[in-house]
Coordinates of C-alpha atoms in Angstrom, one line a residue:
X1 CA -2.0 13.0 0.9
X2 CA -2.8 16.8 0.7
X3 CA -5.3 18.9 2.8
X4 CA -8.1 19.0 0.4
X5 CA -7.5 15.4 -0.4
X6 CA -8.1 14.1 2.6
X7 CA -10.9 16.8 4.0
X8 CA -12.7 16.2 0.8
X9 CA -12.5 12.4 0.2
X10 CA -14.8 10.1 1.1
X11 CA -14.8 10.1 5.2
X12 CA -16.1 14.0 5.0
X13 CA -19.5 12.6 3.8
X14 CA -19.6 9.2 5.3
X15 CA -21.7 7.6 7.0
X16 CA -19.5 5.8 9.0
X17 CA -18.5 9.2 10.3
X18 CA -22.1 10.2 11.0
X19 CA -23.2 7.0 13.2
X20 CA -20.1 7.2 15.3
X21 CA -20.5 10.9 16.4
X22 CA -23.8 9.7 17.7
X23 CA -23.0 8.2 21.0
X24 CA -20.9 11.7 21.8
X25 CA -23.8 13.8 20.7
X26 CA -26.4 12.0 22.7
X27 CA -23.9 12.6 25.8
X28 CA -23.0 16.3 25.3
X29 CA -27.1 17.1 24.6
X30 CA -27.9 15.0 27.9
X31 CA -25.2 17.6 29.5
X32 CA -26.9 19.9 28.1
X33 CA -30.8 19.3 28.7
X34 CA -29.8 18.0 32.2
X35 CA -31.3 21.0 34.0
X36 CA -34.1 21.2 31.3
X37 CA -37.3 20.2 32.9
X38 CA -38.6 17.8 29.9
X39 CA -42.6 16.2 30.2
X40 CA -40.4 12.9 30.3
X41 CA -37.0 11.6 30.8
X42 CA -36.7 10.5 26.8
X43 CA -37.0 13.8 25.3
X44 CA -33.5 14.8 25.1
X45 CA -32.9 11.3 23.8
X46 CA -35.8 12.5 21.3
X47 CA -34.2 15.9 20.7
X48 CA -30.3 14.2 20.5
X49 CA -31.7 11.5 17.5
X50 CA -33.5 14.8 15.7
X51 CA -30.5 16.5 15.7
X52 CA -28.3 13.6 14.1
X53 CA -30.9 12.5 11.7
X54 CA -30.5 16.5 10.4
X55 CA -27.1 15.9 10.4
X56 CA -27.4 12.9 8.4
X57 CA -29.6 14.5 5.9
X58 CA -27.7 17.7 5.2
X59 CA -23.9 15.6 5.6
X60 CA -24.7 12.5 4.4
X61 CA -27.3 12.6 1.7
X62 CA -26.3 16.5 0.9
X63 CA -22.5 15.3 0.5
X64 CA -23.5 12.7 -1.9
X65 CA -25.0 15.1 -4.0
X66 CA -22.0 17.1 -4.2
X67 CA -19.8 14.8 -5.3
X68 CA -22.0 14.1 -8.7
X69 CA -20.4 17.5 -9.1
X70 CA -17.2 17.2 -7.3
X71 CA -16.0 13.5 -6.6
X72 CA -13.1 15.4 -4.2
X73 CA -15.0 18.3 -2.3
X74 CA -13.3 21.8 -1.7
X75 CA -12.7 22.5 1.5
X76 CA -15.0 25.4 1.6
X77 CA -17.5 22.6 0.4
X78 CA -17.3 20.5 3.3
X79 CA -16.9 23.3 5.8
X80 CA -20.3 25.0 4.5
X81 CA -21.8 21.2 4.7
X82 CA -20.8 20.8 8.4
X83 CA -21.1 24.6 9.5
X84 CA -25.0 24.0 7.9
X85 CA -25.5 21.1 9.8
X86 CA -24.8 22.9 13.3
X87 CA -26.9 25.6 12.5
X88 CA -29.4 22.8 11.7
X89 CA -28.7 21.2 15.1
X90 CA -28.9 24.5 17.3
X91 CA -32.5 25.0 15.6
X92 CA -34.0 22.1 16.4
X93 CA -32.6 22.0 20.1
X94 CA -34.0 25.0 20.4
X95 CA -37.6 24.3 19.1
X96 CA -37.9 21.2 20.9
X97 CA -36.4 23.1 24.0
X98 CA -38.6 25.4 23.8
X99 CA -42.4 24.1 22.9
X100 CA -41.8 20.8 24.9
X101 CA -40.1 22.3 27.9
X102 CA -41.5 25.9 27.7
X103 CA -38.2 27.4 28.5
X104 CA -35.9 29.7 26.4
X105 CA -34.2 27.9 23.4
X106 CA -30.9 29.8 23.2
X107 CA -30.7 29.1 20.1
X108 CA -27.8 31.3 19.2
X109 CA -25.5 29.9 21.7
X110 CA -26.9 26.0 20.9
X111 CA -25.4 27.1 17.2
X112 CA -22.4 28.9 18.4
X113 CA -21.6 25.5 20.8
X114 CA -22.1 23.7 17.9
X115 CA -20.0 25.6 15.9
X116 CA -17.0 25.4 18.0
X117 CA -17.3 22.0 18.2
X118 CA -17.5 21.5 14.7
X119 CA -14.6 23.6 13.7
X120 CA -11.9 22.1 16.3
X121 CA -13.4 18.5 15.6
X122 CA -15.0 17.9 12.2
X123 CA -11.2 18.8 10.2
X124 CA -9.5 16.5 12.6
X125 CA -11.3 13.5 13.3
X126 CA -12.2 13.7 9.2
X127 CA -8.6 14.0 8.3
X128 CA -7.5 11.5 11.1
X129 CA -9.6 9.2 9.4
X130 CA -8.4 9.3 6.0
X131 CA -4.7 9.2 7.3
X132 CA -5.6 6.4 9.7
X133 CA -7.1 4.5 6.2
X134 CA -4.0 5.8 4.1
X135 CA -1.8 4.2 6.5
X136 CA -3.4 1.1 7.1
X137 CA -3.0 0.2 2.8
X138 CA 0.4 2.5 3.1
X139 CA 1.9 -0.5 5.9
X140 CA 0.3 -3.1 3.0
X141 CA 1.9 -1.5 0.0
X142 CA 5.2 -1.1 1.9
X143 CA 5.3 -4.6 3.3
X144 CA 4.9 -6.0 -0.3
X145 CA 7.6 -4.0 -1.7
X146 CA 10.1 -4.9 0.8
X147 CA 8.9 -8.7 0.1
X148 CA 9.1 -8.0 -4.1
X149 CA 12.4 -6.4 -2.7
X150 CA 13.7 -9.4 -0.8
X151 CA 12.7 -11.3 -3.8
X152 CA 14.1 -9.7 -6.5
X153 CA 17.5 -9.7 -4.8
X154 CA 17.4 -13.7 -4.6
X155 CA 16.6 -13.7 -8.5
X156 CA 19.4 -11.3 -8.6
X157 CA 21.7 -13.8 -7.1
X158 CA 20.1 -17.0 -8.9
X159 CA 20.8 -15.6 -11.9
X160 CA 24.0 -14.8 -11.7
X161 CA 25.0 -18.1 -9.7
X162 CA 22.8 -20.1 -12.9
X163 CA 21.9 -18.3 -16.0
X164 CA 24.8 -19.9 -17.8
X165 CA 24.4 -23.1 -16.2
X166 CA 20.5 -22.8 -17.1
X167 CA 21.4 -21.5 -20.8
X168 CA 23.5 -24.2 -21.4
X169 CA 21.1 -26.8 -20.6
X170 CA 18.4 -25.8 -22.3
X171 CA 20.3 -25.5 -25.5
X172 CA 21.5 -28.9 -25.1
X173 CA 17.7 -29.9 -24.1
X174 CA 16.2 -28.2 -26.8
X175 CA 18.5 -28.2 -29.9
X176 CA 21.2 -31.4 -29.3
X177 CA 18.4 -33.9 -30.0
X178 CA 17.2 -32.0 -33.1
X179 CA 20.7 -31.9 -34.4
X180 CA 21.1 -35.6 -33.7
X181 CA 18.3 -36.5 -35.5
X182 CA 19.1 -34.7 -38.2
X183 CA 22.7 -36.5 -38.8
X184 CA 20.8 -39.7 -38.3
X185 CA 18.5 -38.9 -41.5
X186 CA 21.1 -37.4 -43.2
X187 CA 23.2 -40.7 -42.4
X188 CA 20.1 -42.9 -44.1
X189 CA 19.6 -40.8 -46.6
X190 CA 23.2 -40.5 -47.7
X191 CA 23.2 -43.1 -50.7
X192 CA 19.8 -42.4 -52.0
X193 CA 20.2 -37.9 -52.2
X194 CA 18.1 -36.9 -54.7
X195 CA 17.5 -32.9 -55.3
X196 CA 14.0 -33.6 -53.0
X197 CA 15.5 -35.5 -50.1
X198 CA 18.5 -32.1 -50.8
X199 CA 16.0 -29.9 -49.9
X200 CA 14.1 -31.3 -47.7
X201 CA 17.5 -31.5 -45.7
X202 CA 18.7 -28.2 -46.3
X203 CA 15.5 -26.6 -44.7
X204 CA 15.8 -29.0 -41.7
X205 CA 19.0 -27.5 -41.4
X206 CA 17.8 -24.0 -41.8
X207 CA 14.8 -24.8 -38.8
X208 CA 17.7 -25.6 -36.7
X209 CA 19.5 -22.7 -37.0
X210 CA 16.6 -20.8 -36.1
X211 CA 16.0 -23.0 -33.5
X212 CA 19.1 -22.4 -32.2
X213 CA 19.3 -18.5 -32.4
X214 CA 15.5 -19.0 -30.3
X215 CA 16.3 -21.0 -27.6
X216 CA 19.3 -18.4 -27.2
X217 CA 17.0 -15.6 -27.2
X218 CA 14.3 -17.1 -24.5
X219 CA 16.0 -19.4 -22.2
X220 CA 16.7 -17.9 -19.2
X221 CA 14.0 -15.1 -18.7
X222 CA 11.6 -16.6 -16.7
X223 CA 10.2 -14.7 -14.0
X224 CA 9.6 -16.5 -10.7
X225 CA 6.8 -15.9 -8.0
X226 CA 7.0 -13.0 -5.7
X227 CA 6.0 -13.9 -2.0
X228 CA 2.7 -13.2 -0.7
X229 CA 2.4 -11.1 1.7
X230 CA -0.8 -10.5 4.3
X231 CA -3.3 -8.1 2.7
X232 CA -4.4 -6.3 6.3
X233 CA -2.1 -5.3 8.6
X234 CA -3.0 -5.2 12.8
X235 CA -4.2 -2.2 14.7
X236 CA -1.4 -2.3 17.1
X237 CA 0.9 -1.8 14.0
X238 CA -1.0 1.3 12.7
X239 CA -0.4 3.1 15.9
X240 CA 3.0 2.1 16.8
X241 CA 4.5 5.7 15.7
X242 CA 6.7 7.1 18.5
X243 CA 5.4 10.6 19.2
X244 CA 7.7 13.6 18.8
X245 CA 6.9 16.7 20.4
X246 CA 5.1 15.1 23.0
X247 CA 4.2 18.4 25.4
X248 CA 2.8 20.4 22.3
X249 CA 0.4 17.1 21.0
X250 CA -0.8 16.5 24.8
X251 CA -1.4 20.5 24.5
X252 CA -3.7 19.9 21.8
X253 CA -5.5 17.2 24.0
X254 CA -6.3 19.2 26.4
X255 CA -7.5 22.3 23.9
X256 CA -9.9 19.2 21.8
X257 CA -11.4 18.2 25.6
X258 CA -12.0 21.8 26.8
X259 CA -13.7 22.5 23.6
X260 CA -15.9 19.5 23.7
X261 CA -17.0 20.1 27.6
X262 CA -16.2 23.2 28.7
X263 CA -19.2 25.9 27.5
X264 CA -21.4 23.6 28.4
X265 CA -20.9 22.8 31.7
X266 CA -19.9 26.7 32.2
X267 CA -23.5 27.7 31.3
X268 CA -25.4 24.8 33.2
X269 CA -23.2 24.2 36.3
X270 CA -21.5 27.4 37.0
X271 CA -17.7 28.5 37.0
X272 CA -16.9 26.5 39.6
X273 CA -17.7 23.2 37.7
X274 CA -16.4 24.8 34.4
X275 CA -12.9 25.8 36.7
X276 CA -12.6 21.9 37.8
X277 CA -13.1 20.6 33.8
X278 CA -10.1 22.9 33.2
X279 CA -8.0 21.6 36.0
X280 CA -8.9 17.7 35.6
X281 CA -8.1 18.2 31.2
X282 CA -5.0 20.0 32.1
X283 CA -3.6 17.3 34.9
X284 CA -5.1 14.8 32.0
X285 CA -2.7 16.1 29.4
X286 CA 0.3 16.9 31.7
X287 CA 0.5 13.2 32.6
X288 CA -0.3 12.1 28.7
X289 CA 2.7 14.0 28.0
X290 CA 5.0 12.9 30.8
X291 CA 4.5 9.0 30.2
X292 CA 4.9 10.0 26.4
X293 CA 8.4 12.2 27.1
X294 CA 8.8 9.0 29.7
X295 CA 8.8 6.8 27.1
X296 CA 11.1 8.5 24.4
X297 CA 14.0 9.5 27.1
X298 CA 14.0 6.1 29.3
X299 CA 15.4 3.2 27.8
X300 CA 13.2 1.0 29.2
X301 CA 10.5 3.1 27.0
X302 CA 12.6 2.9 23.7
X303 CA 12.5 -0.7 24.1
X304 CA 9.2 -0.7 24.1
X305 CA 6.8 -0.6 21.2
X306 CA 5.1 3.0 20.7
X307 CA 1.8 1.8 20.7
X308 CA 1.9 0.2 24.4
X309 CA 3.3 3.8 25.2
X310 CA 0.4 5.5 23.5
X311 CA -1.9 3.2 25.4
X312 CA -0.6 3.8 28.8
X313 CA -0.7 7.2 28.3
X314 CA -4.1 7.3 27.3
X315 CA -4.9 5.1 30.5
X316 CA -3.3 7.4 32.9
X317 CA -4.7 10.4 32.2
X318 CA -8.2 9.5 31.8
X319 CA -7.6 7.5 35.3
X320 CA -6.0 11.2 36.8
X321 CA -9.3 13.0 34.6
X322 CA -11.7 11.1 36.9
X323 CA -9.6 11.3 40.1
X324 CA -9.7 15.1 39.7
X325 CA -13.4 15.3 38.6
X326 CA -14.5 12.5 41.9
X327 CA -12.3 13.9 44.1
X328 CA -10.7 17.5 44.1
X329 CA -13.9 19.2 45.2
X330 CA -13.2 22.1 43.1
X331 CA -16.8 22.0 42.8
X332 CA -18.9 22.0 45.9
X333 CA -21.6 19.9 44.0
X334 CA -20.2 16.4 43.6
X335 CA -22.8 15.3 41.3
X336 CA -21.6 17.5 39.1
X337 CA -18.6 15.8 38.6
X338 CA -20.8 12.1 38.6
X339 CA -22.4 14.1 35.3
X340 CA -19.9 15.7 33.7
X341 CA -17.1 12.5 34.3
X342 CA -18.0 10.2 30.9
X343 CA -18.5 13.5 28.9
X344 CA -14.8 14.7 29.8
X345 CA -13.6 11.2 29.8
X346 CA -14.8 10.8 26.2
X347 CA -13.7 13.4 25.3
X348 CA -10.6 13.1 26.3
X349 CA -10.2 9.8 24.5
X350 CA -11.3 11.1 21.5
X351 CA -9.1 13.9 21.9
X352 CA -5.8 11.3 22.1
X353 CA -7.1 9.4 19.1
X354 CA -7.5 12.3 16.9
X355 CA -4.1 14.0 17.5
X356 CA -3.0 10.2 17.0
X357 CA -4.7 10.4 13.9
X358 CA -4.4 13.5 12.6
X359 CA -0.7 14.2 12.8
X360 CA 1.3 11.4 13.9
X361 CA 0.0 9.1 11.4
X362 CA 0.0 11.8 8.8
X363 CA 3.9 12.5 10.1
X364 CA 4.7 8.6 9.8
X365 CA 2.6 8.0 6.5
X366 CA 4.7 10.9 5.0
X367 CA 8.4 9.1 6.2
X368 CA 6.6 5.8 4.5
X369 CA 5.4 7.1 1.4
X370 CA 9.4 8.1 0.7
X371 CA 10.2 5.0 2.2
X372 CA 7.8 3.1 0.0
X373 CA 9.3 5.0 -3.2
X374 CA 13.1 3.9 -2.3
X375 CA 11.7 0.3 -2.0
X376 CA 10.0 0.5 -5.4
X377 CA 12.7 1.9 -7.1
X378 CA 15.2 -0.6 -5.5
X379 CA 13.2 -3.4 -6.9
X380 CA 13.8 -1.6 -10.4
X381 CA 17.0 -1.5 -9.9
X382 CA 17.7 -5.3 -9.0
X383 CA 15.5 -6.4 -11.8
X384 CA 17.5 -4.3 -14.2
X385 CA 20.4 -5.5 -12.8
X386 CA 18.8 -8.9 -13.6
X387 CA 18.0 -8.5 -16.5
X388 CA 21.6 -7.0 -17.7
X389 CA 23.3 -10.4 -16.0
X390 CA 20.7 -12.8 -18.1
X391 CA 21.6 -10.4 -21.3
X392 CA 24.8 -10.6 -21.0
X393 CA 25.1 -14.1 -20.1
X394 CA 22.9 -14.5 -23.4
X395 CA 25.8 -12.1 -25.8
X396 CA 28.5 -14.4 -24.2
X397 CA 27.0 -17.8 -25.3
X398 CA 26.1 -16.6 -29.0
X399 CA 29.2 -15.2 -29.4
X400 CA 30.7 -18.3 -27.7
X401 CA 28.3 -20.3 -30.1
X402 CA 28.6 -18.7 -32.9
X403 CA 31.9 -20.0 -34.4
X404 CA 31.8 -24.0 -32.9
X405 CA 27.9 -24.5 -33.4
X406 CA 26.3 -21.7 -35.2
X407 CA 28.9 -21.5 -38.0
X408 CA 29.1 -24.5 -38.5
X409 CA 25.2 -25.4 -38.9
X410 CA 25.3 -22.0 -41.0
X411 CA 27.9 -23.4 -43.2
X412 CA 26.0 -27.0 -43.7
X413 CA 23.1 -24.8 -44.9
X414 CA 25.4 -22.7 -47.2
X415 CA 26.6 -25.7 -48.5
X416 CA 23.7 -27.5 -49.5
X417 CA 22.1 -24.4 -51.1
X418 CA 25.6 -23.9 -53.7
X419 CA 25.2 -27.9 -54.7
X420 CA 21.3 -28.3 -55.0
X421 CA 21.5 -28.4 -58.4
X422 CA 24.8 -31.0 -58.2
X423 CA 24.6 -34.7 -59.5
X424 CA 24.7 -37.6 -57.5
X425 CA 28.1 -38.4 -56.8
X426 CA 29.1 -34.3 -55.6
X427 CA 25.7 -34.6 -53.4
X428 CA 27.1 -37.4 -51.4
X429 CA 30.4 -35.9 -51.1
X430 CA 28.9 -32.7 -49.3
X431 CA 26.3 -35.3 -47.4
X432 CA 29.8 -36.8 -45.8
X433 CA 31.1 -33.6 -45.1
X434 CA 27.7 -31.9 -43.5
X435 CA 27.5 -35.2 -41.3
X436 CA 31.7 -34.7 -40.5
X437 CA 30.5 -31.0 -39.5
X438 CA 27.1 -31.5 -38.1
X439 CA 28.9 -34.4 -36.0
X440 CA 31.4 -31.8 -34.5
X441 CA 28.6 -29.4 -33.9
X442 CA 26.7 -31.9 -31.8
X443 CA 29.7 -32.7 -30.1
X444 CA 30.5 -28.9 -29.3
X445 CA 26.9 -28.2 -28.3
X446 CA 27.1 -31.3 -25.7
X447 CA 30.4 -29.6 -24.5
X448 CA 28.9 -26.3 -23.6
X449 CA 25.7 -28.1 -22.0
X450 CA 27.9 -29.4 -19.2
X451 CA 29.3 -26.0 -18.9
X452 CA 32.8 -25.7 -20.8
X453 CA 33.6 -24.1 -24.2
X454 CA 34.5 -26.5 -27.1
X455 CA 37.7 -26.5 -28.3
X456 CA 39.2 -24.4 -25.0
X457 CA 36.8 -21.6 -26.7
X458 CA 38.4 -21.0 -30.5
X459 CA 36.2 -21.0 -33.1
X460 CA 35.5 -23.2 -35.6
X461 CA 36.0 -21.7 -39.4
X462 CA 36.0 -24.6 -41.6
X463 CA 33.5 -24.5 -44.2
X464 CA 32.4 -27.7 -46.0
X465 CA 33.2 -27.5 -49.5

């Protein structure tokens, strides 16, 4: 999955995408009106729901638009789409700031907040997504072809353990009781051969070779079922990716958080609130990456599965993130930290699930991808292989037929074709010797049925006169 691929597929104009960035929005705009002194307690609620239905218009609706155009957007596409929808936001913050509260609207920093946001966010959290969905089919596609791969080494094996057993048989199924029945006309016939009856007789015989070079040609290529496999695959699987690098992806928590928190609470609550955010994001990240460098370099950690690392990373630092902002008085004003607490929490665990996301899976979904090819190509090769076994199985019992069955069938037919035009007594004669011959053919085709070659394997070359 490229760049533009996955920035300009389907989750950069969803609207999946647009109603979950609501609950964040509401809390950063309730930050951010909290020392606004609204005519009622709902109006930030009012101005946070304005905002996002902009969003949804210009993202949403706009985006769908585009993509009558261009099913896959540019990049510069869906960075104008979301760069216009901030602007959007930061103007009607602004109004409503200012002719409901009857303070200044700063709108240029309400954009250039916005802006920030959308520029360390939007690309990650839209490309997360699309690697996130890639991998989630990817673990499908992968599990099947190991299953097809499993499978088509049994049929490998089956048919090399059975395809002459299986030939065999059917020939006997399918052609010894024509062949019998044939010699048992012929037998009632033999006294009363008239140039008809000849006929009649010699295409019988010809239907049987045919029938005979058919059965050869089929038996044996039957494909059986592939396993089925489940079609979804769990959560837990989709993030159990052991991280590499773990100090420089708990760097880019803490970068995602401090962008999502930190200019706001600079501008309402002072440098002494902004100082703690920075403090309680960094001792966040430095024991995200600790438990995940923990878990890579302790065996007790190898053993266990990357996701339950993940996870108690994720635990501990949001747990340290809200010790810091409760605790450290960093800021003198404790409420501050009351505030700003599910804001940087969020945002911290948005901040793990993006990096998550956006390069781990897209790490692991690249090792699968190569991983997936091998498979595919494996089950190629083992098919082939299968194939080959059955087709060679097939050249040995023609050639193995063709002298003790097949020439001699060929011969009857030979036979009866010269004397059609013969008189009584010479058509009798070559009715006792096609029964002499088509009696040693049934007898050689019974042989190789039960799995040995008539005659120790010569070849019959007597012709009937």
């Amino acid at each position: 999955m490229t760049l533009n691929e996955a920035l300009g597929g389907r989750w950069a104009t969803h609207w999946g995408l647009w109603l979950a960035f609501l609950p964040p929005s509401i809390l950063i705009i309730a930050v951010r009106e909290s020392t606004t002194e609204y005519p009622a307690w709902w109006w930030p609620l009012v101005s946070a729901l304005l905002q996002h239905f902009a969003v949804g218009l210009i993202v949403v609706v706009g985006g769908t638009l585009l993509r009558r155009r261009w099913p896959l957007l540019p990049v510069t596409v869906f960075l104008l789409l979301w760069s216009t929808a901030c602007v959007a936001r930061g103007l009607i913050g602004a109004g409503i700031a200012e002719s409901v509260a009857g303070v200044p609207g700063d709108a240029a920093f309400r954009i250039a907040s916005w802006l920030l946001l959308m520029l360390t966010w939007a690309p990650l959290v839209v490309y997360g997504l699309a690697q996130f969905e890639r991998r989630r089919d990817l673990l499908t596609e992968l599990e099947s072809a190991r299953s097809q791969l499993t499978a088509s080494v049994a049929r490998f094996e089956e048919a090399e353990a059975t395809t002459s057993t299986r030939l065999a048989e059917a020939l006997g199924a399918s052609v010894l009781p024509v062949l019998d029945d044939l010699r048992t006309r012929l037998g009632s016939l033999r006294g009363e051969l008239d140039r008809r009856s000849f006929e009649e007789v010699s295409a019988s015989l010809a239907r049987l070779h045919d029938e005979l070079l058919r059965v050869i040609d089929t038996a044996g290529g039957g494909e059986s079922a592939l396993p089925s496999v489940r079609n979804r695959v769990t959560l837990l699987e989709i993030f159990d990716i052991p991280f590499g690098r773990p100090w420089a992806k708990a760097g880019l928590v803490v970068l995602l958080t401090l962008a999502l928190t930190l200019l706001d609470a600079w501008r309402i609550y002072g440098g002494a609130a902004a100082l703690e955010i920075i403090v309680a994001a960094s001792s966040a990240g430095a024991v995200f990456g600790a438990v995940l460098h923990a878990g890579r370099t302790m065996r007790r950690g190898r053993a266990a599965a990357a996701s339950s690392v993940t996870l108690a990373a994720g635990g501990a630092a949001v747990a340290l993130c809200a010790i810091v902002l409760l605790g450290a008085g960093i800021d003198p004003v404790a409420a501050h930290g009351v505030v700003l607490l599910p804001v940087v929490s969020s945002g911290l665990l948005l901040s793990i699930v993006v990096v998550v996301a956006a390069l781990l899976l897209a790490r692991a979904n690249e090792h699968d991808e190569s991983t997936l090819r091998v498979a595919r190509a494996d089950v190629e090769r083992w098919d082939a292989a299968r194939r080959a076994s059955i087709e060679r199985e097939r050249r040995r019992l023609t050639d193995l037929l063709h002298g003790p069955v097949q020439g001699r069938i060929a011969a009857c037919v030979m036979a009866f074709n010269f004397h059609a035009d013969s008189d009584q007594e010479t058509l009798a004669d070559v009715a006792d010797q096609v029964l002499e011959h088509l009696g040693a053919a049934s007898h050689d085709l019974a042989t190789i049925a039960r799995g040995f070659p008539p005659n120790g394997g010569a070849a019959y070359s007597g012709t009937p006169a």
